[in-house]
Short mmCIF file of C-alpha atoms in Angstrom, two decimals:
data_model
loop_
_atom_site.label_atom_id
_atom_site.label_comp_id
_atom_site.label_asym_id
_atom_site.label_seq_id
_atom_site.Cartn_x
_atom_site.Cartn_y
_atom_site.Cartn_z
CA UNK V 1 14.31 -60.59 -14.03
CA UNK V 2 12.54 -58.95 -16.84
CA UNK V 3 12.17 -55.10 -16.67
CA UNK V 4 9.06 -54.03 -18.16
CA UNK V 5 9.02 -51.58 -21.43
CA UNK V 6 7.50 -48.10 -21.80
CA UNK V 7 4.23 -49.77 -23.07
CA UNK V 8 4.37 -52.29 -20.37
CA UNK V 9 4.93 -49.50 -17.65
CA UNK V 10 1.98 -47.14 -19.12
CA UNK V 11 -0.42 -50.50 -18.75
CA UNK V 12 0.89 -51.03 -15.19
CA UNK V 13 -0.01 -47.37 -14.44
CA UNK V 14 -3.26 -47.57 -15.35
CA UNK V 15 -3.57 -50.65 -13.49
CA UNK V 16 -2.14 -49.00 -10.18
CA UNK V 17 -4.79 -46.02 -10.78
CA UNK V 18 -7.55 -48.85 -11.08
CA UNK V 19 -6.11 -50.71 -7.99
CA UNK V 20 -5.85 -47.49 -5.70
CA UNK V 21 -9.76 -46.87 -6.60
CA UNK V 22 -10.82 -50.21 -5.91
CA UNK V 23 -9.00 -50.30 -2.70
CA UNK V 24 -11.10 -47.09 -1.76
CA UNK V 25 -13.98 -48.81 -2.44
CA UNK V 26 -13.47 -52.46 -1.15
CA UNK V 27 -12.70 -54.18 1.91
CA UNK V 28 -8.69 -55.29 2.38
CA UNK V 29 -10.05 -59.15 1.56
CA UNK V 30 -12.53 -58.15 -1.39
CA UNK V 31 -9.77 -56.32 -2.77
CA UNK V 32 -7.27 -59.04 -2.63
CA UNK V 33 -9.78 -61.80 -3.93
CA UNK V 34 -10.16 -59.29 -6.66
CA UNK V 35 -6.63 -58.47 -7.10
CA UNK V 36 -4.21 -61.27 -5.97
CA UNK V 37 -1.73 -59.50 -8.46
CA UNK V 38 0.62 -62.93 -8.53
CA UNK V 39 2.65 -61.48 -11.62
CA UNK V 40 5.92 -60.56 -9.75
CA UNK V 41 6.66 -57.90 -12.67
CA UNK V 42 3.42 -56.51 -12.80
CA UNK V 43 3.92 -56.24 -8.65
CA UNK V 44 7.03 -54.51 -9.06
CA UNK V 45 5.55 -52.34 -12.05
CA UNK V 46 2.50 -51.58 -9.76
CA UNK V 47 4.72 -50.57 -6.74
CA UNK V 48 6.81 -48.34 -8.58
CA UNK V 49 3.72 -46.65 -9.80
CA UNK V 50 2.73 -46.11 -6.29
CA UNK V 51 5.95 -44.84 -5.12
CA UNK V 52 5.68 -42.44 -8.23
CA UNK V 53 2.34 -41.15 -7.44
CA UNK V 54 3.08 -40.59 -3.90
CA UNK V 55 6.45 -38.46 -4.62
CA UNK V 56 4.34 -36.78 -6.92
CA UNK V 57 1.55 -35.85 -4.65
CA UNK V 58 4.20 -34.97 -2.07
CA UNK V 59 5.76 -32.66 -4.07
CA UNK V 60 2.70 -31.00 -5.10
CA UNK V 61 1.59 -30.64 -1.85
CA UNK V 62 4.74 -28.42 -1.22
CA UNK V 63 4.09 -24.72 -1.08
CA UNK V 64 6.12 -22.79 -2.92
CA UNK V 65 8.16 -20.68 -1.41
CA UNK V 66 7.10 -16.96 -1.12
CA UNK V 67 9.37 -14.39 -1.85
CA UNK V 68 10.63 -11.95 0.77
CA UNK V 69 8.78 -8.37 0.23
CA UNK V 70 11.76 -6.45 1.35
CA UNK V 71 13.48 -7.52 -1.13
CA UNK V 72 11.14 -6.60 -4.01
CA UNK V 73 11.70 -3.30 -6.03
CA UNK V 74 8.45 -2.04 -4.57
CA UNK V 75 9.50 -2.25 -1.15
CA UNK V 76 12.92 -0.51 -1.84
CA UNK V 77 11.42 2.30 -3.66
CA UNK V 78 9.27 2.71 -0.73
CA UNK V 79 12.27 2.71 1.68
CA UNK V 80 14.11 5.19 -0.73
CA UNK V 81 11.28 7.83 -0.17
CA UNK V 82 10.03 7.16 3.35
CA UNK V 83 13.55 7.55 4.64
CA UNK V 84 13.32 11.44 4.61
CA UNK V 85 10.65 11.28 7.09
CA UNK V 86 11.75 13.35 10.11
CA UNK V 87 9.78 11.16 12.56
CA UNK V 88 8.23 7.62 12.30
CA UNK V 89 8.36 6.22 8.80
CA UNK V 90 5.72 3.60 9.53
CA UNK V 91 2.78 5.62 8.38
CA UNK V 92 4.57 6.57 5.20
CA UNK V 93 5.61 3.00 4.40
CA UNK V 94 2.02 1.43 5.16
CA UNK V 95 0.51 4.20 3.16
CA UNK V 96 2.46 3.60 0.16
CA UNK V 97 2.67 -0.25 0.01
CA UNK V 98 -1.10 -0.07 -0.81
CA UNK V 99 -0.05 1.97 -4.05
CA UNK V 100 0.50 -0.79 -6.85
CA UNK V 101 3.48 0.97 -8.48
CA UNK V 102 7.42 1.23 -8.45
CA UNK V 103 7.79 4.46 -9.87
CA UNK V 104 9.25 6.76 -7.43
CA UNK V 105 7.27 9.96 -8.72
CA UNK V 106 3.94 7.80 -8.41
CA UNK V 107 4.74 7.08 -5.21
CA UNK V 108 5.65 10.48 -4.23
CA UNK V 109 2.44 11.89 -5.48
CA UNK V 110 0.22 9.39 -3.81
CA UNK V 111 1.25 10.47 -0.01
CA UNK V 112 -0.08 14.04 -0.26
CA UNK V 113 -3.18 11.87 -2.31
CA UNK V 114 -3.83 10.25 0.82
CA UNK V 115 -3.08 13.32 3.22
CA UNK V 116 -6.01 14.97 1.53
CA UNK V 117 -8.34 11.95 1.63
CA UNK V 118 -7.60 11.83 5.26
CA UNK V 119 -8.29 15.44 5.77
CA UNK V 120 -11.63 15.50 4.25
CA UNK V 121 -12.22 12.04 6.42
CA UNK V 122 -11.22 14.69 9.25
CA UNK V 123 -13.85 17.29 8.56
CA UNK V 124 -16.54 14.55 8.24
CA UNK V 125 -15.62 13.53 11.63
CA UNK V 126 -15.67 17.21 12.86
CA UNK V 127 -19.27 17.47 11.78
CA UNK V 128 -19.93 13.94 13.36
CA UNK V 129 -19.12 15.05 16.91
CA UNK V 130 -20.94 18.62 16.95
CA UNK V 131 -24.41 17.46 18.18
CA UNK V 132 -22.68 15.89 21.19
CA UNK V 133 -21.24 19.32 22.31
CA UNK V 134 -23.72 21.82 21.51
CA UNK V 135 -24.34 22.09 25.02
CA UNK V 136 -20.90 23.63 25.26
CA UNK V 137 -20.61 26.67 23.66
CA UNK V 138 -16.63 26.78 23.98
CA UNK V 139 -16.38 23.01 22.52
CA UNK V 140 -18.78 24.12 19.80
CA UNK V 141 -16.88 27.09 19.08
CA UNK V 142 -13.45 25.16 19.08
CA UNK V 143 -14.91 22.43 16.92
CA UNK V 144 -16.04 25.09 14.25
CA UNK V 145 -12.91 26.83 14.26
CA UNK V 146 -11.12 23.37 13.56
CA UNK V 147 -13.42 22.63 10.77
CA UNK V 148 -13.02 25.98 9.61
CA UNK V 149 -8.93 25.58 9.31
CA UNK V 150 -9.42 21.91 7.91
CA UNK V 151 -11.44 23.35 4.96
CA UNK V 152 -8.49 26.21 4.30
CA UNK V 153 -6.19 23.04 4.36
CA UNK V 154 -8.41 21.15 1.66
CA UNK V 155 -8.51 24.82 -0.48
CA UNK V 156 -4.35 24.82 -0.07
CA UNK V 157 -4.25 21.10 -1.31
CA UNK V 158 -5.93 21.98 -4.77
CA UNK V 159 -3.48 24.91 -5.18
CA UNK V 160 -0.69 22.42 -4.07
CA UNK V 161 -2.07 20.16 -6.88
CA UNK V 162 -2.09 22.91 -9.56
CA UNK V 163 1.42 23.74 -8.73
CA UNK V 164 2.51 19.66 -9.18
CA UNK V 165 0.84 19.58 -12.49
CA UNK V 166 0.85 16.14 -14.56
CA UNK V 167 4.83 15.82 -14.87
CA UNK V 168 7.94 15.88 -12.97
CA UNK V 169 9.02 18.88 -14.87
CA UNK V 170 5.84 21.05 -13.36
CA UNK V 171 6.72 19.71 -10.08
CA UNK V 172 10.27 20.43 -10.28
CA UNK V 173 9.85 23.92 -11.22
CA UNK V 174 6.87 24.70 -8.50
CA UNK V 175 9.07 22.97 -5.92
CA UNK V 176 9.35 25.65 -3.51
CA UNK V 177 5.55 26.82 -3.99
CA UNK V 178 4.70 22.91 -3.04
CA UNK V 179 6.68 22.94 -0.14
CA UNK V 180 5.31 26.10 0.95
CA UNK V 181 1.79 25.04 0.32
CA UNK V 182 2.38 21.91 2.67
CA UNK V 183 3.74 23.88 5.29
CA UNK V 184 0.61 25.92 5.08
CA UNK V 185 -1.38 22.89 5.25
CA UNK V 186 0.38 21.73 8.52
CA UNK V 187 -0.31 25.25 9.90
CA UNK V 188 -4.08 24.89 9.87
CA UNK V 189 -3.77 21.81 11.62
CA UNK V 190 -1.98 22.95 14.44
CA UNK V 191 -3.94 26.21 14.84
CA UNK V 192 -6.97 23.74 15.09
CA UNK V 193 -5.25 22.06 18.12
CA UNK V 194 -3.94 24.93 19.78
CA UNK V 195 -7.21 26.56 19.89
CA UNK V 196 -8.83 23.65 22.07
CA UNK V 197 -8.36 24.32 25.60
CA UNK V 198 -10.28 21.25 26.99
CA UNK V 199 -8.16 18.29 27.49
CA UNK V 200 -10.94 15.88 26.59
CA UNK V 201 -11.88 17.80 23.62
CA UNK V 202 -8.33 18.23 22.58
CA UNK V 203 -7.84 14.30 22.94
CA UNK V 204 -10.87 13.40 20.91
CA UNK V 205 -10.24 16.08 18.43
CA UNK V 206 -6.59 14.53 18.22
CA UNK V 207 -7.78 11.16 17.44
CA UNK V 208 -10.03 11.83 14.88
CA UNK V 209 -7.78 14.21 12.79
CA UNK V 210 -4.31 12.68 13.55
CA UNK V 211 -4.06 10.48 10.35
CA UNK V 212 -4.89 13.49 8.22
CA UNK V 213 -2.39 15.72 10.53
CA UNK V 214 0.51 13.42 10.34
CA UNK V 215 0.11 12.30 6.57
CA UNK V 216 0.41 15.90 5.99
CA UNK V 217 3.62 16.31 8.12
CA UNK V 218 4.71 13.02 5.83
CA UNK V 219 4.04 14.75 2.77
CA UNK V 220 6.03 17.92 3.65
CA UNK V 221 8.99 15.55 5.01
CA UNK V 222 9.04 14.02 1.45
CA UNK V 223 8.90 16.92 -0.62
CA UNK V 224 11.41 18.77 1.79
CA UNK V 225 13.67 15.93 1.11
CA UNK V 226 13.22 15.51 -2.72
CA UNK V 227 16.64 16.54 -3.55
CA UNK V 228 17.73 13.39 -1.56
CA UNK V 229 15.05 11.13 -2.87
CA UNK V 230 15.97 12.65 -6.52
CA UNK V 231 19.92 11.29 -5.97
CA UNK V 232 18.92 7.93 -4.74
CA UNK V 233 16.78 7.39 -7.91
CA UNK V 234 19.08 8.96 -10.45
CA UNK V 235 15.92 11.62 -11.28
CA UNK V 236 17.93 14.43 -13.27
CA UNK V 237 15.73 17.17 -13.07
CA UNK V 238 16.78 20.33 -11.35
CA UNK V 239 14.33 21.49 -8.11
CA UNK V 240 13.25 25.09 -8.55
CA UNK V 241 13.95 27.12 -5.07
CA UNK V 242 12.04 30.18 -6.64
CA UNK V 243 8.43 31.08 -5.29
CA UNK V 244 6.15 30.58 -8.29
CA UNK V 245 2.93 30.82 -6.44
CA UNK V 246 0.41 33.39 -7.89
CA UNK V 247 1.15 37.01 -6.57
CA UNK V 248 -1.52 39.27 -5.75
CA UNK V 249 -1.70 42.39 -7.95
CA UNK V 250 0.11 45.67 -7.29
CA UNK V 251 -1.53 47.94 -4.56
CA UNK V 252 -1.77 50.46 -7.71
CA UNK V 253 -4.63 47.98 -9.39
CA UNK V 254 -6.70 49.00 -6.45
CA UNK V 255 -7.01 52.54 -7.29
CA UNK V 256 -8.31 54.61 -9.97
#
């Protein structure tokens, strides 16, 4: 039996493509009439071409297996940071998963960034619920107090960012101050909720400020656990445990 050479295979493959096209347009009888294909060698070549096309289309149609996210460097870095969270780590993981960076310092900063953004939304939430509580003086006072506390928390965030600076060296130098400021931010959230005695209002406010409160708490846990995180990622920078926050002037400055 004669086996086709390369040039013949090219011709037969082209013929096979044409046959496929004609078969899609014509009825079986019309196709056989126009394409009897009595040449045995050509029949074999066309069958091989059809087989090639079928296998190729099958392989092409098979989707590539997606890599497991948990095995990526991004997921491992997040896990190394969120592991120091004292409570549920899911909010920390979910928040940092949206940050397109594998750099530990970038991800560490991203958590308080998200917390500050959420606290701003909390203030907007409190402003939004005021109108429906205007008839209740106690509820209005509690909401106003909570709003004031969260605005104080936002002022502390501004101080926090000054302390962290733009690089890891500044952050490490002001490490204790950063922790102290985050503790203050958590305290403002607690004071807000402690001042609300009505259970229904408390539930409403908790639902509106909960994310900001929890992200602030997560941020504190991460900074409190920086020694562990830095060891995990071999970040050889000493964390200063001395308070570097600006101190008020001595009392003698107030006297002439």
